[in-house]
mmCIF file of C-alpha atoms in Angstrom:
data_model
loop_
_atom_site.group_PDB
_atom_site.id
_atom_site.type_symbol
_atom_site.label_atom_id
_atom_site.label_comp_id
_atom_site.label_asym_id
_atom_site.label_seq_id
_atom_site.Cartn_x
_atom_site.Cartn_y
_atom_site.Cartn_z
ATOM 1 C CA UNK A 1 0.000 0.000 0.000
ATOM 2 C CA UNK A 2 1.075 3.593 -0.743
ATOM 3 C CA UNK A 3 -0.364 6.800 0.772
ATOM 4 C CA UNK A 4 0.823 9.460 -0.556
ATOM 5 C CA UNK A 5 -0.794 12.616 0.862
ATOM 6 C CA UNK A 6 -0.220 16.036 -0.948
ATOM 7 C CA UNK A 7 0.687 19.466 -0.660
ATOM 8 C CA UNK A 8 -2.532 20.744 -1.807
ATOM 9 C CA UNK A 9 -4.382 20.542 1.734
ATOM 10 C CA UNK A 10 -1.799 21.939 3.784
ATOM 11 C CA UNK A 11 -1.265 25.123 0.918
ATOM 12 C CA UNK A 12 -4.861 25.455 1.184
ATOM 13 C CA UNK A 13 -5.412 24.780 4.848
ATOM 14 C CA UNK A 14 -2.375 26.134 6.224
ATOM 15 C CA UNK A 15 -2.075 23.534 9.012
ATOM 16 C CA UNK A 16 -1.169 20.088 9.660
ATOM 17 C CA UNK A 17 -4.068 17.295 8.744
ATOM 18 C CA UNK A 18 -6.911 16.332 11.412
ATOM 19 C CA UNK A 19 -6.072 12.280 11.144
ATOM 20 C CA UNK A 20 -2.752 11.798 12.330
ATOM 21 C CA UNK A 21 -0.900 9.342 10.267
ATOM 22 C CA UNK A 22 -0.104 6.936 12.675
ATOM 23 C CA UNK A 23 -4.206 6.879 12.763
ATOM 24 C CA UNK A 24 -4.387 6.596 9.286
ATOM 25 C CA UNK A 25 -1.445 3.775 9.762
ATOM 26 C CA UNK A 26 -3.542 1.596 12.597
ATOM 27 C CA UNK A 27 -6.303 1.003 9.851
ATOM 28 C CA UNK A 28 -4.387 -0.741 7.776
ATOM 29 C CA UNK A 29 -3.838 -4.559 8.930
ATOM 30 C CA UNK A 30 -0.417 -5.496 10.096
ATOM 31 C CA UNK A 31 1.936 -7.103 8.570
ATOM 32 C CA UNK A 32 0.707 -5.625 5.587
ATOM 33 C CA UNK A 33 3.441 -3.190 3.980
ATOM 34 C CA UNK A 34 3.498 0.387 3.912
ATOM 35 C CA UNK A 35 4.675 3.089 1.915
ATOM 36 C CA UNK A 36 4.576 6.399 3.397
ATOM 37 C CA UNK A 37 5.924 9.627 0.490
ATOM 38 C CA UNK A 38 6.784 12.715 1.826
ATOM 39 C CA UNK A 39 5.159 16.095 1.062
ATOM 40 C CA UNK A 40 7.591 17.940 -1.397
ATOM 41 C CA UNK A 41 8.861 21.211 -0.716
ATOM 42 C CA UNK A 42 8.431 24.709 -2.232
ATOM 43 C CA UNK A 43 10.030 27.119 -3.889
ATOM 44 C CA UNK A 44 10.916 29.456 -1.348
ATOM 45 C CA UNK A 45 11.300 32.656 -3.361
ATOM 46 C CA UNK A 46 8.271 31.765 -5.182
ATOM 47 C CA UNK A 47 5.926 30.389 -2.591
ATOM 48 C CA UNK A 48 7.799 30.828 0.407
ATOM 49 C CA UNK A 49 5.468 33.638 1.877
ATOM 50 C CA UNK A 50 2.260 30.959 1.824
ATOM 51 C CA UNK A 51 0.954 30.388 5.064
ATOM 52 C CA UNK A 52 2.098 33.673 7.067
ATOM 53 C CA UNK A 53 5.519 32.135 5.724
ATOM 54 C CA UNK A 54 4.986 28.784 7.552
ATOM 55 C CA UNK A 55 4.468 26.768 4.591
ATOM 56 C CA UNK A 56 8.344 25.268 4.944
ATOM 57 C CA UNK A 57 7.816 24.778 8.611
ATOM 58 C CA UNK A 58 4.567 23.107 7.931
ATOM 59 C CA UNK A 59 5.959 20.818 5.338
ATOM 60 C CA UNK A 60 9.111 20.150 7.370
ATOM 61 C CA UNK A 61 6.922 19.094 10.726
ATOM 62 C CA UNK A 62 4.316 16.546 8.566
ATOM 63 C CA UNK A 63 7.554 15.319 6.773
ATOM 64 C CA UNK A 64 8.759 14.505 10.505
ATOM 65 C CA UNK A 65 5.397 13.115 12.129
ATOM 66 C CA UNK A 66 5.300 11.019 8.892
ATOM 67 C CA UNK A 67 8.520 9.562 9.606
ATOM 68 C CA UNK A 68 7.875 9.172 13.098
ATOM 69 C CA UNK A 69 5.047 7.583 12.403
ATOM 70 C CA UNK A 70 6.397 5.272 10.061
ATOM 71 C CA UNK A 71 9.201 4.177 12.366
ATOM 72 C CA UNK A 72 6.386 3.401 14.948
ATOM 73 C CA UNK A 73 4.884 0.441 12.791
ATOM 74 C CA UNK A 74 6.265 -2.559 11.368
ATOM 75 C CA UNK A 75 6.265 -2.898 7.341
ATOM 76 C CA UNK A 76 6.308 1.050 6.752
ATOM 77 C CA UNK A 77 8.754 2.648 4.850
ATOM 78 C CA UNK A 78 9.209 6.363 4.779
ATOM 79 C CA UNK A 79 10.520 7.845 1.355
ATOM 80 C CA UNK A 80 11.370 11.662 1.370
ATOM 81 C CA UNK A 81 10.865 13.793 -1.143
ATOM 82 C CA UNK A 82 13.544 14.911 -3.362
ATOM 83 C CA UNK A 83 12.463 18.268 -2.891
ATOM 84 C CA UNK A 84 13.485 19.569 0.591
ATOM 85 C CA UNK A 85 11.059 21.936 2.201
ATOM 86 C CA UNK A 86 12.924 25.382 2.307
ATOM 87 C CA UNK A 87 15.833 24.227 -0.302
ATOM 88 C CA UNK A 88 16.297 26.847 -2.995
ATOM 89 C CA UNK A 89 18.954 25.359 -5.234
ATOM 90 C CA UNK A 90 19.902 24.586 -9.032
ATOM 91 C CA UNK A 91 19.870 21.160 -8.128
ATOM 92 C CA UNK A 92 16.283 21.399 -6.364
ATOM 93 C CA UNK A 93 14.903 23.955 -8.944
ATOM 94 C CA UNK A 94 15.493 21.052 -12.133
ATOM 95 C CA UNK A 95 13.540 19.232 -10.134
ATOM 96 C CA UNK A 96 10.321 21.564 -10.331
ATOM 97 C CA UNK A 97 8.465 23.344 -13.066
ATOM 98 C CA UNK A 98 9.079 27.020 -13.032
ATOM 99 C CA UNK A 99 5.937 27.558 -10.815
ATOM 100 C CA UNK A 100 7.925 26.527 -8.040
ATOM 101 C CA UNK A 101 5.437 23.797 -7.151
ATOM 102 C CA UNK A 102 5.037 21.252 -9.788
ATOM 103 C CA UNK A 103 7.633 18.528 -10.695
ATOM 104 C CA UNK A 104 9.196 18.381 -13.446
ATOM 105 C CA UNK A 105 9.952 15.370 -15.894
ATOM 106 C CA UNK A 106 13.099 15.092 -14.333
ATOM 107 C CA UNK A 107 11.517 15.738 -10.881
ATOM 108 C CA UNK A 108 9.284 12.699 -11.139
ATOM 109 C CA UNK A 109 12.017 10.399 -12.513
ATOM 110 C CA UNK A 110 13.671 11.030 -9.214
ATOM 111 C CA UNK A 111 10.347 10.430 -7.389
ATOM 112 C CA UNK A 112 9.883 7.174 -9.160
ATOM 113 C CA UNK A 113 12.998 5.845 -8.383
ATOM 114 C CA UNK A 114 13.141 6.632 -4.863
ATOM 115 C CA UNK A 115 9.513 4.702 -4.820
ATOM 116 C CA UNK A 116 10.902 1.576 -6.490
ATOM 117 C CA UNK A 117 13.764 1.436 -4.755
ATOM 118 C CA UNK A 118 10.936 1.119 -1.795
ATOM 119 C CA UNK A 119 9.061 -1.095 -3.342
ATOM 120 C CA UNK A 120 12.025 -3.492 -4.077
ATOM 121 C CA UNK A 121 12.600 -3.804 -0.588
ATOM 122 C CA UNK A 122 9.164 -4.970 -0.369
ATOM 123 C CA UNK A 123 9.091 -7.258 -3.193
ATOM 124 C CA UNK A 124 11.643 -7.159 -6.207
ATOM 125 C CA UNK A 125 8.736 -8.109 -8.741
ATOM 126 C CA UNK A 126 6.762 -5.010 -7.582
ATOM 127 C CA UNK A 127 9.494 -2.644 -8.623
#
């Protein structure tokens, strides 16, 4: 299983999500495996003021109760996303469109692999 939970909701919302992961996690029957991705960053000269300016520190906090979370419960594997909340780089930017939110091609590419790589650990024919 993969739950992938975006960055829509928090832009929108500006606050962490009512269901807890580790919530969301207990529903799913153990030993069943889990794939937790993290929330992607933004572009912080672009998007950086979203959120009274929290949107990084948002981000960076569900990106850490994920992984906490994760940690907590046998079979779950937390993936981060190649985009680091509050990283403003030429290696980070070729990762996004030029809104500053979006991935790119090569941006997903990176994505993908860092989910099969998961998923081989899991099981090698899933990948």
């Amino acid at each position: 299983m993969l739950i992938n939970i975006g960055l829509n909701d928090l832009m929108q919302q500006c606050r962490l999500p009512d269901m807890p992961l580790r919530t969301l996690l207990g529903l799913i029957p153990a030993p069943k495996p889990v794939i937790v991705a993290g929330i992607q960053g933004v572009a912080p000269s672009q998007h950086g003021t979203r959120c009274n300016g929290q949107i990084n520190t948002l981000t960076t906090d569900l990106n850490q109760q994920f992984s906490t979370a994760c940690a907590q419960r046998p079979g779950c594997t937390f993936v981060p996303h190649p985009i680091t909340p509050g990283l403003d780089s030429p290696d980070i930017r070729q990762l996004q469109d030029p809104d500053g939110i979006h991935l790119s091609a090569n941006g997903y590419r990176v994505l993908i692999d860092a989910l099969r790589e998961s998923l081989h650990t899991i099981e090698p024919a899933l990948a």
